[in-house]
Short mmCIF file of C-alpha atoms in Angstrom, two decimals:
data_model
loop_
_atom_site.label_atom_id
_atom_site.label_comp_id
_atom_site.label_asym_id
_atom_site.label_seq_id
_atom_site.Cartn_x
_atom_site.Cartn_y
_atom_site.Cartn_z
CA UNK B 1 -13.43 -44.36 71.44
CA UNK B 2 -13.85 -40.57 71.33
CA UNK B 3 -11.22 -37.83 72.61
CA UNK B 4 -11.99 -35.44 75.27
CA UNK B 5 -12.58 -32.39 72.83
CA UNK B 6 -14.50 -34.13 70.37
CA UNK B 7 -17.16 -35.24 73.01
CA UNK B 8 -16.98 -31.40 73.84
CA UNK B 9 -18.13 -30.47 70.22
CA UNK B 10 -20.73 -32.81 70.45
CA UNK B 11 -22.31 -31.35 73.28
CA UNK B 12 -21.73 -27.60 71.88
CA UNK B 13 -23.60 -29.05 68.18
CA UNK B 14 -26.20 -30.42 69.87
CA UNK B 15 -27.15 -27.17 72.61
CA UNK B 16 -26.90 -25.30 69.25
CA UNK B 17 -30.10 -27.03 68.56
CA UNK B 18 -31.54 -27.08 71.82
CA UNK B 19 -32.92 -29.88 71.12
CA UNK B 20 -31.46 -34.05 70.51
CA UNK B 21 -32.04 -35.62 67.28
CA UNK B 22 -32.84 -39.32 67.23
CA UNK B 23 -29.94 -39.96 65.08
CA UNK B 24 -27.53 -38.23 67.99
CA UNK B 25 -29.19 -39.47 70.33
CA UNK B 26 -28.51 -43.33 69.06
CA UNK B 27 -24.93 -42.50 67.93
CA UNK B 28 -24.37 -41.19 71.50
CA UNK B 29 -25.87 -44.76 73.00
CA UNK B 30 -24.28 -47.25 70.77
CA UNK B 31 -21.29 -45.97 70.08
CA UNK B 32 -19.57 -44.09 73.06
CA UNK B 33 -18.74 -46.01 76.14
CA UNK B 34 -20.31 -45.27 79.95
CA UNK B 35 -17.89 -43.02 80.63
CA UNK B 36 -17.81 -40.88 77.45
CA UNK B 37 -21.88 -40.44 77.45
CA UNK B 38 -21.32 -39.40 81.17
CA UNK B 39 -19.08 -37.12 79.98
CA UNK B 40 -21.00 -35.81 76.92
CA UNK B 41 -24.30 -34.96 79.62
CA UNK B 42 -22.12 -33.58 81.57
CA UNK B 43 -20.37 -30.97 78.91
CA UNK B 44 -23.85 -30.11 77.15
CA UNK B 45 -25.48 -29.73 81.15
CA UNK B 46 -22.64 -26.95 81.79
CA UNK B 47 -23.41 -25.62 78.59
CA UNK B 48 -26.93 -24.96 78.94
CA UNK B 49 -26.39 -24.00 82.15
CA UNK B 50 -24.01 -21.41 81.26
CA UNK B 51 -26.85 -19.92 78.89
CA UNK B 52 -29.83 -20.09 81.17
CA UNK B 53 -31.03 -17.84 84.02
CA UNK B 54 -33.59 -19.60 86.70
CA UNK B 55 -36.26 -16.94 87.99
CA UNK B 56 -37.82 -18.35 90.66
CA UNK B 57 -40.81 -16.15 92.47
CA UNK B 58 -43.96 -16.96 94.50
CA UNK B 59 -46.11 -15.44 92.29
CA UNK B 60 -46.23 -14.51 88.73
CA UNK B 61 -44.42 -11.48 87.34
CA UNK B 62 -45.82 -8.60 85.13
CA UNK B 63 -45.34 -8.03 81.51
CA UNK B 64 -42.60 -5.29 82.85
CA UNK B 65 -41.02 -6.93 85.02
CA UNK B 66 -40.58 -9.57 82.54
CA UNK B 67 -39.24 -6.93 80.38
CA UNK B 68 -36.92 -5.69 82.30
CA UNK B 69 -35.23 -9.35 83.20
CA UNK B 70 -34.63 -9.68 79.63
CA UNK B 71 -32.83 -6.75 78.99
CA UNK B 72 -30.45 -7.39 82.19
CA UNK B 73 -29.91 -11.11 80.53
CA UNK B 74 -29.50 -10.27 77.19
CA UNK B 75 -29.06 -13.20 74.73
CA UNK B 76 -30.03 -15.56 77.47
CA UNK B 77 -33.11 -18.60 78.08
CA UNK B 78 -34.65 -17.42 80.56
CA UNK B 79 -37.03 -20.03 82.84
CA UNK B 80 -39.80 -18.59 84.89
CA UNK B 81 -40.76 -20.67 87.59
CA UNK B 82 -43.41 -19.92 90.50
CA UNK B 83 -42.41 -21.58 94.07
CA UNK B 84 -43.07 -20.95 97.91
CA UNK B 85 -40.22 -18.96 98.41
CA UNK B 86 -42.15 -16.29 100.07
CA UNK B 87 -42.36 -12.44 98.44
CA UNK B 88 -39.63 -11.38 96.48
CA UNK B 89 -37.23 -13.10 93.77
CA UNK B 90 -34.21 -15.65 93.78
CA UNK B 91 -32.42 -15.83 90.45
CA UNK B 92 -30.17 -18.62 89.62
CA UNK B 93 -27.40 -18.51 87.16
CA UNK B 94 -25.35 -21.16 86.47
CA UNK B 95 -23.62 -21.89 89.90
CA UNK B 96 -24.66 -18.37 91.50
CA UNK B 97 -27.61 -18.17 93.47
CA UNK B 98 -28.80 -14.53 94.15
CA UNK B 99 -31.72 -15.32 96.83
CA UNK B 100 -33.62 -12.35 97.58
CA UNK B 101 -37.00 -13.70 99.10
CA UNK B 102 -38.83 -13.36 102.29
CA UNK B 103 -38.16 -16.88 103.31
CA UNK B 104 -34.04 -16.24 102.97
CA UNK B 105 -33.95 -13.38 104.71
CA UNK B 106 -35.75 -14.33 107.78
CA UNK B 107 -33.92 -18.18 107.79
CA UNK B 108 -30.81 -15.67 107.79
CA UNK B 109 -31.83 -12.75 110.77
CA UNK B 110 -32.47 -16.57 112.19
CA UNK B 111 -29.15 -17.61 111.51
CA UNK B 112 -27.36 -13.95 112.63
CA UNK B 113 -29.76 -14.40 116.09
CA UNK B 114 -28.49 -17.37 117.01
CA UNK B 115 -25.00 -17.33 115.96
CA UNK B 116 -25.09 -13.76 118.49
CA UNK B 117 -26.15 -15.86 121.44
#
C-alpha cells in the first residue's frame, strides 16, 4: 500500500512527462488499490490543472492575439478551444473562470433585470 505523499510524487513524475508510460500506467493498475489510483488521478488532474490555461472563444484568434496570451501566461499549456459562447473570450484557469463573452453578459443584465423587479 502506498503513503499519501508518495502517490503525490507519482503524479508530479508523471505530469513532468506529460504523458503516461505503459510501464506506469500498469504499476498504477496492479499494484495500488481503488482508492490510491483515485487518489493518484486526482493529484496529477490538480496538477495539470494548475499548469494549464483554457481559452475558450467563438471564433479563432490571430497570430497576435495568440501572442499576447502567451506572454500574460508565461511558462504555461495553453488550450485553444472555439465554442458558441458568443463574441468575446472566457479564460479558464484552474478553478477561476474569467467569462467575458457576449452570451455572459447578457444572461447577467438578464439576471440584474429580474432580480430589480
Amino acid at each position: 500500500m502506498a503513503t499519501n505523499p508518495n502517490i503525490k510524487k507519482l503524479a508530479k513524475l508523471t505530469a513532468l512527462k506529460n504523458e503516461v508510460p505503459k510501464e506506469l500506467a500498469n504499476y498504477v493498475l496492479e499494484n495500488l488499490t481503488r482508492r490510491e489510483q483515485i487518489t493518484y488521478l486526482r493529484h496529477l488532474k490538480t496538477i495539470i490543472n494548475k499548469r494549464t490555461v483554457l481559452i475558450t472563444t467563438s471564433t479563432p484568434l490571430s497570430q497576435n492575439m495568440k501572442r499576447e496570451i502567451e506572454k500574460k501566461f508565461y511558462g504555461k499549456d495553453i488550450i485553444y478551444e472555439i465554442d458558441s459562447i458568443g463574441d468575446g473570450i472566457r479564460i479558464q484557469i484552474n478553478d477561476t473562470i474569467i467569462d467575458l463573452s457576449m452570451n455572459s453578459f447578457i444572461n447577467q443584465t438578464i439576471d440584474n433585470i429580474k432580480e430589480s423587479l
